Coordinates of C-alpha atoms and ligand atoms in Angstrom, one line a residue:
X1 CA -55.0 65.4 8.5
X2 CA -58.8 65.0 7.6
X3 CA -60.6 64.9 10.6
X4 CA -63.2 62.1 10.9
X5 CA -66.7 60.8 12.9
X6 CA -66.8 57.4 14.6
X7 CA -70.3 56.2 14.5
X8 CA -71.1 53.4 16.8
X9 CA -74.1 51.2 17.6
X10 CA -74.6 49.2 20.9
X11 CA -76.0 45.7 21.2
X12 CA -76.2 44.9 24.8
X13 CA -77.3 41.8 26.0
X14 CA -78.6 41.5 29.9
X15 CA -79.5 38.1 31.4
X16 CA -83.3 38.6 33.1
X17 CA -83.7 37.9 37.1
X18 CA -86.2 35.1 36.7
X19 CA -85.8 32.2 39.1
X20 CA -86.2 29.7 36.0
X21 CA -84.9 29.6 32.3
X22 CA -86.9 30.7 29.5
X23 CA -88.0 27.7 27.8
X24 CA -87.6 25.4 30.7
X25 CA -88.0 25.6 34.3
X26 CA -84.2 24.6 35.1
X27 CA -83.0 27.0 37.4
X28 CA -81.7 30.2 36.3
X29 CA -79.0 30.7 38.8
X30 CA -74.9 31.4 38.4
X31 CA -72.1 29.5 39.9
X32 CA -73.9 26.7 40.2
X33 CA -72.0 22.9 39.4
X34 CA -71.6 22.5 35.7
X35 CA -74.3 21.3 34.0
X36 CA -76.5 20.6 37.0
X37 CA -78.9 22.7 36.0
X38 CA -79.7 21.3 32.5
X39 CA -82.9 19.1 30.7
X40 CA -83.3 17.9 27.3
X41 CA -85.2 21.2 26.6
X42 CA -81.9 23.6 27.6
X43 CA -80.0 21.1 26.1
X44 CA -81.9 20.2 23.4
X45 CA -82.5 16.9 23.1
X46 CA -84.6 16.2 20.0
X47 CA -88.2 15.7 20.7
X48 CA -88.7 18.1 23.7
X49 CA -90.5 21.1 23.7
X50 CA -90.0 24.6 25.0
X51 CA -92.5 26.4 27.3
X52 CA -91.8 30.0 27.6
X53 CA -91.4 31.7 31.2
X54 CA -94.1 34.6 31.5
X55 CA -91.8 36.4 33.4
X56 CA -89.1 36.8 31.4
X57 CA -91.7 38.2 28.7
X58 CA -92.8 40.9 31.6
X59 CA -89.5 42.2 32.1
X60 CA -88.7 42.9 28.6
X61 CA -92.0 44.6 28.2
X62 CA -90.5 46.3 31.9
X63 CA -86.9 47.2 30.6
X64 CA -89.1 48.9 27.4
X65 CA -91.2 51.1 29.7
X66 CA -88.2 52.7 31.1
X67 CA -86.5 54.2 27.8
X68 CA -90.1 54.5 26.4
X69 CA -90.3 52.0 24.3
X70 CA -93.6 50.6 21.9
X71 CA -94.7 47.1 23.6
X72 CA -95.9 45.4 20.1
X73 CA -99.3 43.9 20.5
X74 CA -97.9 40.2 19.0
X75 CA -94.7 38.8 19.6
X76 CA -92.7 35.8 17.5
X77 CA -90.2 33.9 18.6
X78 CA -88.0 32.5 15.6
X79 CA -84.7 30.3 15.4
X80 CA -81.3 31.9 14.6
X81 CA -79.6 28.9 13.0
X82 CA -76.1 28.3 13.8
X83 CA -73.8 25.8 14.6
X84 CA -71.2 26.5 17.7
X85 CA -70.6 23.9 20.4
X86 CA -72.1 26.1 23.2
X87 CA -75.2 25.9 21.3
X88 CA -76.3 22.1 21.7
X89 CA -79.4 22.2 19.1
X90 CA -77.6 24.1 16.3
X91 CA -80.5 27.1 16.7
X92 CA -81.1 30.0 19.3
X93 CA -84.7 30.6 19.9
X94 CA -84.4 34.7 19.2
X95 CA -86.8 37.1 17.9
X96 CA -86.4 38.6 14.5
X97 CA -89.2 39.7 12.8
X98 CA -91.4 41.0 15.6
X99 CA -89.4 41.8 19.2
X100 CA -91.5 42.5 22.4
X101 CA -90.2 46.7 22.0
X102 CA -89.5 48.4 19.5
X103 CA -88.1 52.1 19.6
X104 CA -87.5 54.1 22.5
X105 CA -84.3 56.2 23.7
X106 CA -82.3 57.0 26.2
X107 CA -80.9 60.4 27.4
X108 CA -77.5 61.2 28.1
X109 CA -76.0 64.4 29.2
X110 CA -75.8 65.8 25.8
X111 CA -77.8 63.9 23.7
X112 CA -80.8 61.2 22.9
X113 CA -79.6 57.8 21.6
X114 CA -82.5 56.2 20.2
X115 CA -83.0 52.3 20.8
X116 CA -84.0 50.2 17.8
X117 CA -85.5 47.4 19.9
X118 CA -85.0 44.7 22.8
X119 CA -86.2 41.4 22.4
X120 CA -86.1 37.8 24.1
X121 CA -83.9 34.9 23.6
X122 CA -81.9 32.3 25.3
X123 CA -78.2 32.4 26.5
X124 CA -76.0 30.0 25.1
X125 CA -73.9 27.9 27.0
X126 CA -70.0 28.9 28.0
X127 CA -67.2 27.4 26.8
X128 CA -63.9 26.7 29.1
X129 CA -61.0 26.7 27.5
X130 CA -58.3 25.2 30.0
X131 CA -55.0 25.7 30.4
X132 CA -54.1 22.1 30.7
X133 CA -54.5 19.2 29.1
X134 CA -58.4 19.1 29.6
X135 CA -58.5 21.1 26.3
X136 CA -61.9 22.9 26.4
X137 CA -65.0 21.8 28.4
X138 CA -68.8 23.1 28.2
X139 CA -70.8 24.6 31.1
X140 CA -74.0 24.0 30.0
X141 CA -76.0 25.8 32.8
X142 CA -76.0 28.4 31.0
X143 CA -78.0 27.8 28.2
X144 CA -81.2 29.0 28.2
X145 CA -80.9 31.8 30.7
X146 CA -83.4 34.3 29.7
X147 CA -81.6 37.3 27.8
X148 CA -82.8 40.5 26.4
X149 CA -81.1 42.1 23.6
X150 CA -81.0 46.1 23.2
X151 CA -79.7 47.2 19.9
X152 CA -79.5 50.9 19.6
X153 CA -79.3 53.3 16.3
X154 CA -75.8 54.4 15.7
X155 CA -76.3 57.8 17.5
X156 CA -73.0 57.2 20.0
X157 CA -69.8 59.2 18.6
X158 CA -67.5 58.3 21.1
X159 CA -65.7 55.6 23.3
X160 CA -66.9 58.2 26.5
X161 CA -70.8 58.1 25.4
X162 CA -70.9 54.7 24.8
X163 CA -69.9 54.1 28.5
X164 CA -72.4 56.9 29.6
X165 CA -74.9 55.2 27.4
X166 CA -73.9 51.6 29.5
X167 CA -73.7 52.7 32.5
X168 CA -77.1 54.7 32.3
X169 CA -79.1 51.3 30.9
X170 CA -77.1 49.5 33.6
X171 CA -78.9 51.5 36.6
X172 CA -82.2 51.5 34.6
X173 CA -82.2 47.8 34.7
X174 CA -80.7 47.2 38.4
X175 CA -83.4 49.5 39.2
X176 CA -86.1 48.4 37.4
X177 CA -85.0 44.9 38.7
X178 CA -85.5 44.2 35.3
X179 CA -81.4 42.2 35.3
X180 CA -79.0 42.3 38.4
X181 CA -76.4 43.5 35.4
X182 CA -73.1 41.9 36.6
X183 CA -70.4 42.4 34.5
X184 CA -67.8 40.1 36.2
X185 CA -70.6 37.2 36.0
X186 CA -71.5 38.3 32.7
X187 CA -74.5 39.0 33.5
X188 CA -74.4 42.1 30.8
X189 CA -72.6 41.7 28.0
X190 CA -72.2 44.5 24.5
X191 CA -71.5 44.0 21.1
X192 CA -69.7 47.3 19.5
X193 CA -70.6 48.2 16.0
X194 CA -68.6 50.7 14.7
X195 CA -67.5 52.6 11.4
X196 CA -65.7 56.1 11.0
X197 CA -66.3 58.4 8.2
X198 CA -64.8 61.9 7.2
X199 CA -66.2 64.6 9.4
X200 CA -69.9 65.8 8.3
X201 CA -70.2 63.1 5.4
X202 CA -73.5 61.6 5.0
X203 CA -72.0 58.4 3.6
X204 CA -71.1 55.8 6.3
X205 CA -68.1 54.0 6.2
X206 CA -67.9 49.9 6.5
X207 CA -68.1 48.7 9.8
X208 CA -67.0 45.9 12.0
X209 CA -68.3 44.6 15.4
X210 CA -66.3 43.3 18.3
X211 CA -68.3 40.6 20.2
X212 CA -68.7 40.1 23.9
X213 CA -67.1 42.9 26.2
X214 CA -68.1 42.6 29.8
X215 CA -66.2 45.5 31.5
X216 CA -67.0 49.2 30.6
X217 CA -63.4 49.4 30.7
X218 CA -62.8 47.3 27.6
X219 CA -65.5 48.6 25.7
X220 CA -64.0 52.3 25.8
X221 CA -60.4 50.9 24.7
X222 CA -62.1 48.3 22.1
X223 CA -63.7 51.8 20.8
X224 CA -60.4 53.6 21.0
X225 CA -58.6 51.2 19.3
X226 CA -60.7 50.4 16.4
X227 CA -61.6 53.6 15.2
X228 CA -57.8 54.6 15.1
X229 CA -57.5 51.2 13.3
X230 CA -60.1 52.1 11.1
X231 CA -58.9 56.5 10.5
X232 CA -55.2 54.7 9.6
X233 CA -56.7 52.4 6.9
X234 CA -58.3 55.1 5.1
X235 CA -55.9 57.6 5.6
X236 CA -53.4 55.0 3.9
X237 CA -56.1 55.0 1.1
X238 CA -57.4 51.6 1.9
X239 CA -60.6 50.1 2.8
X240 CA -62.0 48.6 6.3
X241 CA -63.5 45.1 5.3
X242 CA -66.6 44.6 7.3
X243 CA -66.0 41.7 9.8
X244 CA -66.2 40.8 13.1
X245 CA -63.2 41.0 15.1
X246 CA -62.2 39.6 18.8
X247 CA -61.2 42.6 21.1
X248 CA -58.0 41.1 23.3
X249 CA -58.7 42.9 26.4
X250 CA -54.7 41.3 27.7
X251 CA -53.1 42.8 24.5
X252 CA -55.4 45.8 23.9
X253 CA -55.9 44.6 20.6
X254 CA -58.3 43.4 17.9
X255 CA -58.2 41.3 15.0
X256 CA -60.4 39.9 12.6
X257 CA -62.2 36.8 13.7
X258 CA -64.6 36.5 10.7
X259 CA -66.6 38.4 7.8
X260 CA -69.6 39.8 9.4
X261 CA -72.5 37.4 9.1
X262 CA -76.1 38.9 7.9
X263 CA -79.6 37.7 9.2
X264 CA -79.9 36.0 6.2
X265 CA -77.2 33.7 6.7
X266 CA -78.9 32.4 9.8
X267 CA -81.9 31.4 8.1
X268 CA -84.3 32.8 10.8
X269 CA -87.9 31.0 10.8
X270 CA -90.4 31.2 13.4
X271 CA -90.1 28.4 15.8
X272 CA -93.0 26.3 15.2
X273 CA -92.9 24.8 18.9
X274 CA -93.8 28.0 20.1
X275 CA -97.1 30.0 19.9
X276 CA -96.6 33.8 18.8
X277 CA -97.3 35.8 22.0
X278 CA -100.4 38.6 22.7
X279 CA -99.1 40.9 24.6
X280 CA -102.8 42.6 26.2
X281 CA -102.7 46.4 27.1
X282 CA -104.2 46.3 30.5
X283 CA -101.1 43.8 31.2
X284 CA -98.6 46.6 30.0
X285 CA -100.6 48.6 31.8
X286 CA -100.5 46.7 35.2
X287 CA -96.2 46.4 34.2
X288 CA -96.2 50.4 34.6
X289 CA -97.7 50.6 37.9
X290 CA -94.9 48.3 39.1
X291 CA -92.0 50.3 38.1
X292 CA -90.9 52.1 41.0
X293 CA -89.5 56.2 40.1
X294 CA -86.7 56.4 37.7
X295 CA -83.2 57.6 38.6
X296 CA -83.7 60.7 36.7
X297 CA -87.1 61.2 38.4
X298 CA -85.5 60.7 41.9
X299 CA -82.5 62.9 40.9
X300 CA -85.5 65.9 40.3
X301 CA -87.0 65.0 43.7
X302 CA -83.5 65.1 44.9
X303 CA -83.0 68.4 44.2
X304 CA -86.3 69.9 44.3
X305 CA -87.4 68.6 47.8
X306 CA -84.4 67.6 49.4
X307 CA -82.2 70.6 48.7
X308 CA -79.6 68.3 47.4
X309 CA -76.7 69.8 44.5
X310 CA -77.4 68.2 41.1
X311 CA -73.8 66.6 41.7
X312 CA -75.0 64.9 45.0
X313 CA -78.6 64.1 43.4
X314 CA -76.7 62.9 40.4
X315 CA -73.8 60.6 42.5
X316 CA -76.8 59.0 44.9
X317 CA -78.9 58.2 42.1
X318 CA -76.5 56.8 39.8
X319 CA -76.6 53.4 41.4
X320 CA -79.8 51.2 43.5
X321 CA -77.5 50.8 46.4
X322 CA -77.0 54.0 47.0
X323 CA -80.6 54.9 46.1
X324 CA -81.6 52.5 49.1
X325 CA -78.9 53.6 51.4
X326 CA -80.1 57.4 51.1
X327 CA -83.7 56.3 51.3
X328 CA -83.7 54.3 54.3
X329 CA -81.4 56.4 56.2
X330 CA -83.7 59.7 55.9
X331 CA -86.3 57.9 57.1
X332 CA -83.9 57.8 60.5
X333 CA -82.5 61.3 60.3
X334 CA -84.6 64.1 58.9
X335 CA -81.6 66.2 57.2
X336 CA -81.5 64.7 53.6
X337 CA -78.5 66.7 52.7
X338 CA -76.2 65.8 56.0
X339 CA -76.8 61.9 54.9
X340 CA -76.3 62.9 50.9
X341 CA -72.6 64.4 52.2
X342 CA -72.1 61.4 54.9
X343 CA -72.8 59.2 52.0
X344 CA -70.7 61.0 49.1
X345 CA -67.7 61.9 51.6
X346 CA -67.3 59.0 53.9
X347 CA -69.3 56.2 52.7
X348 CA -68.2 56.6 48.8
X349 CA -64.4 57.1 49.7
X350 CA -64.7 53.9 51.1
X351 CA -66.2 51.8 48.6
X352 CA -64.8 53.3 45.6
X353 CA -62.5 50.9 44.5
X354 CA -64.6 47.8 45.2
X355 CA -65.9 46.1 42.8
X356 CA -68.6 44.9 44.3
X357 CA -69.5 47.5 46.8
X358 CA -70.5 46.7 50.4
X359 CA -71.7 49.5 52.8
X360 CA -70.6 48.2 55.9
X361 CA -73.0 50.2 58.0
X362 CA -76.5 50.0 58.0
X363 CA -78.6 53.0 57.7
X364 CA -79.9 52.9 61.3
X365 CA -76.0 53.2 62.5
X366 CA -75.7 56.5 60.4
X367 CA -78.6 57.9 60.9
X368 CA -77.8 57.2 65.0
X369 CA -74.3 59.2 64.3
X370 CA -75.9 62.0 62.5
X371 CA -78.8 62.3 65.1
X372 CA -75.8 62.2 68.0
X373 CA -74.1 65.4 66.1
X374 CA -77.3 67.1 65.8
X375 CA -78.2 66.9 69.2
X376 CA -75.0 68.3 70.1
X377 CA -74.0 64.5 72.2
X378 CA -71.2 64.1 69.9
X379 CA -68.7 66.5 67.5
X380 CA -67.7 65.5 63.8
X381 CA -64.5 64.6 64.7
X382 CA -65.6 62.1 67.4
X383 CA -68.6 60.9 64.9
X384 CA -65.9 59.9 62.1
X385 CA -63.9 58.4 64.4
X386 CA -66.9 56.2 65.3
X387 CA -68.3 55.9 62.0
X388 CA -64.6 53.9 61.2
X389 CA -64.5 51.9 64.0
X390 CA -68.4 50.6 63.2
X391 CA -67.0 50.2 59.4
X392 CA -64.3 48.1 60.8
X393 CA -66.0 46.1 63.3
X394 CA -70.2 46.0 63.3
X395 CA -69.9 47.9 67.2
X396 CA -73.1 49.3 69.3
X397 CA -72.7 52.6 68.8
X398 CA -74.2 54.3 72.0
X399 CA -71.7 52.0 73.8
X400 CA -69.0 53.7 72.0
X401 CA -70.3 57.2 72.2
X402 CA -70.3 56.6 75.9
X403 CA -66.6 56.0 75.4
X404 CA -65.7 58.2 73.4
X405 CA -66.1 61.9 74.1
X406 CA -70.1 61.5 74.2
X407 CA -68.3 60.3 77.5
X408 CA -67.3 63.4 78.8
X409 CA -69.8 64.2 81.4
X410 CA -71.1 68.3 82.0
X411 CA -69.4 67.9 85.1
X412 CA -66.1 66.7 83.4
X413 CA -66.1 69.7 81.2
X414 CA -66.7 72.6 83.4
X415 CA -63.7 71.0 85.7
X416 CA -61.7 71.2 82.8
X417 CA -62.9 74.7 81.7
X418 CA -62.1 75.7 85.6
X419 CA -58.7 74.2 85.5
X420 CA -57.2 75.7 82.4
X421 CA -59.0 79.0 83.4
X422 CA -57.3 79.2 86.4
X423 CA -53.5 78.0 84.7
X424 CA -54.1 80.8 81.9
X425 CA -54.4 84.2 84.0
X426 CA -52.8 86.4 81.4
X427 CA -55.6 84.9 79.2
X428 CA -58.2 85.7 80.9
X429 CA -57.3 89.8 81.6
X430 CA -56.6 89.6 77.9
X431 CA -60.2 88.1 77.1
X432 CA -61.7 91.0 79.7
X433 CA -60.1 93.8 78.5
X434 CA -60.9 93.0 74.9
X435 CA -63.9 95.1 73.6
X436 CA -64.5 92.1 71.2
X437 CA -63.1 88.9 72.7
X438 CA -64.0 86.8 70.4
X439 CA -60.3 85.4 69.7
X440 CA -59.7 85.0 73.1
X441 CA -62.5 83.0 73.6
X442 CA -61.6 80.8 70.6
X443 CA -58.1 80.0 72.1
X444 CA -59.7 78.8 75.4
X445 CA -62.1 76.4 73.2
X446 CA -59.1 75.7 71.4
X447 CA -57.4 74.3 74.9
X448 CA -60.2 72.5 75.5
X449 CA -60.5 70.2 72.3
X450 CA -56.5 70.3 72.9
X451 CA -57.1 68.9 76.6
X452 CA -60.0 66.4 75.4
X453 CA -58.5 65.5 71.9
X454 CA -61.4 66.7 69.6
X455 CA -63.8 64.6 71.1
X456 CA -65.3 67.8 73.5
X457 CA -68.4 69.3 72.3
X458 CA -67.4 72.6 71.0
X459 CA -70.7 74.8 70.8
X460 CA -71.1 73.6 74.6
X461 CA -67.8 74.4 75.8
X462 CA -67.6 77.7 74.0
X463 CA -71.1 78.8 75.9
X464 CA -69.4 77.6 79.1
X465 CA -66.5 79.4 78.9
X466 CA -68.0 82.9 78.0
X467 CA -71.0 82.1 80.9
X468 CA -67.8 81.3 83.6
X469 CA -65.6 84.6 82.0
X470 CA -68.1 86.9 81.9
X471 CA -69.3 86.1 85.9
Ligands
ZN1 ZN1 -83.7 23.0 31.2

């Protein structure tokens, strides 16, 4: 069989954390009771008139600083013309002609996908479509949400980089705090372009976008599935039609929804209610000493200053919570790499199937663990058993040390050292006739964690038993 190369582009569209909408200053805010957070300029009643929200401008020009992209000088806002019922006035205020960025890339593990642009425009609102008899109804709080729009060249080749691509301009934004990026709320959203040609032929092939996916998960089987659509087509000898299809993430299907529109069929026109923007270079400026250090930046720093393994620096810095856990906890305990493997072994294992992950420990519990270990108050064993139980249950933790094996006094220990010194005398002439005892010595710590159930401190009662031993 001919082998072939799936060429995809990205359109990913983020809604901005501003406090207010973009051309109105209804509240920007989700869950909220329909349509409670709606005017006649969201709506669009005719006659009212659309102010645009300074900060939503900043954090496009922000989410363009981090993949290096050019902030243009004049910005135009223009209306997409179409009709759909989440789209009260018929018209999307979007930008065509002359986006906020324009260029810039992103890198992934083994190679640079350039960005075309990102530019400003409003959500629409969000249709319901009921299972009863209510038939469809329209959530309106929606429209108007500040969004930016990414569109990238089509430099992605598989259904695995396009979700390395995502989830790479994912943490970019969390971090940046450009968009709080959450998929479930559809708070980011992607449009898939895609097209397959015969392996190292210049000529692309005809291409179709699927709208809408909100879960990396469906956008690597929407990819999946349509370029094996697409390779059967042509090896049948027949054409893809360029259209846009709906991806049917239930099924694991798509089909065709409609031919693919072009700009031109939306009659873009600048919007003459709003005044083209100046975007002044001591403002970008001032942007870029507000963005805190990248991911990839800390990753280095990681690694470099830390000590840290790439794969740690790379887990940690792959998401802001994690970032911040790490962070505030080494303020608290001044070994980076014991809270980097407290945080990839115990606190990961936890959360790992959440979708919305909670650390349920602060970092001044861990770093209170980790301290008690290296100070020698408390073992690993006993640590992990507390770690759980403050997981479980928010508990003081020097109470529980106290409790729990942190508890057993000096006294408490040589007693027990005494006692199963005195039960064990074929032991102990083995241990003093050895010339190297150190497996002797080993079985009597071993009695001892046995005696106390782990939660002894080893190092201590080792250096006990040889001082008592060797009297
Ligand atoms: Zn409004």
């Amino acid at each position: 069989m001919q082998e072939y190369d799936i060429v995809i582009g990205l359109e990913v569209h983020a809604e901005l954390s501003t406090k207010s909408k973009v051309f109105c200053s209804c509240k920007n805010e989700f869950g909220a009771i329909p349509n409670s957070n709606c005017c006649p300029v969201c709506i669009g009643l005719p006659g009212a008139l659309p102010v645009l929200n300074k900060k939503a401008v900043e954090l496009v020009i922000k989410a363009g600083l981090t993949i290096d992209s050019e902030i243009n000088d004049l910005a135009v806002f223009e209306r997409k013309n179409y009709f759909y019922p989440d789209l009260s006035k018929a018209y999307q205020i979007s930008q065509l002609v002359r986006p906020i960025c324009v260029g810039g890339e992103l890198k992934l593990k083994n190679k640079i996908v350039r960005v075309n642009r990102i530019h400003l425009e409003e959500d629409a609102g969000k249709l319901i479509h009921s299972s009863g008899d209510a038939g469809t109804l329209i959530d309106y709080n929606r429209g108007g949400v500040p969004l930016m729009e990414l569109v990238t060249e089509p430099d992605i080749s598989s259904a695995e980089e396009a979700v390395e691509f995502l989830t790479k301009l994912r943490s970019l934004l969390v971090f940046a705090e450009v968009a709080e990026c959450k998929m479930e709320q559809g708070g980011m959203r992607c449009d898939v372009n895609i097209s397959v040609k015969p392996k190292g032929s210049n000529v692309l092939g005809n291409r179709t976008e699927m709208k809408n996916l909100n879960s990396f998960k469906s956008v690597y089987r929407a990819i999946e599935f349509e370029s094996e659509r697409q390779i059967e087509l042509l090896e049948k000898g027949e054409k893809v039609v360029q259209e846009t299809r709906k991806w049917d993430d239930d099924a694991g299907i798509s089909y065709a929804m409609r031919k693919k529109e072009t700009s031109q069929d939306y009659r873009y026109f600048p919007d003459p209610d709003l005044l083209a923007v100046r975007i002044k270079r001591d403002e970008v400026e001032n942007i870029k000493r507000t963005l805190p250090l990248m991911p990839d930046e800390l990753k280095k720093k990681y690694v470099s200053e830390f000590g840290l393994t790439d794969y740690d620096a790379e887990i940690i810095t792959k998401e802001k919570f994690l970032i911040n856990f790490f962070e505030e906890t080494i303020k608290l305990h001044s070994n980076p790499k014991n809270v980097a493997n407290w945080l990839i072994t115990e606190i990961l294992s936890k959360i790992k199937d959440e979708d919305q992950p909670n650390i349920k420990i602060s970092p001044e519990n861990l770093a209170k663990i980790l301290n008690f270990i290296a100070e020698g108050k408390i073992t690993r064993t006993v640590a992990k058993e507390i770690f759980a139980k403050v997981w479980e249950k928010d508990e003081n933790i020097d109470a529980l040390v106290k409790t729990m094996g942190g508890g057993i006094s000096d006294d408490e220990l040589e007693n027990l050292i005494l006692r199963i010194i005195s039960s064990n005398p074929k032991a102990v002439e083995d241990f003093k006739a050895s010339p190297t005892p150190e497996k002797q010595l080993k079985w009597f710590v071993g009695q001892v964690m046995k005696e106390t159930r782990g939660k002894a401190n080893a190092v201590k009662a080792e250096e006990k038993i040889k001082n008592i031993l060797s009297k």
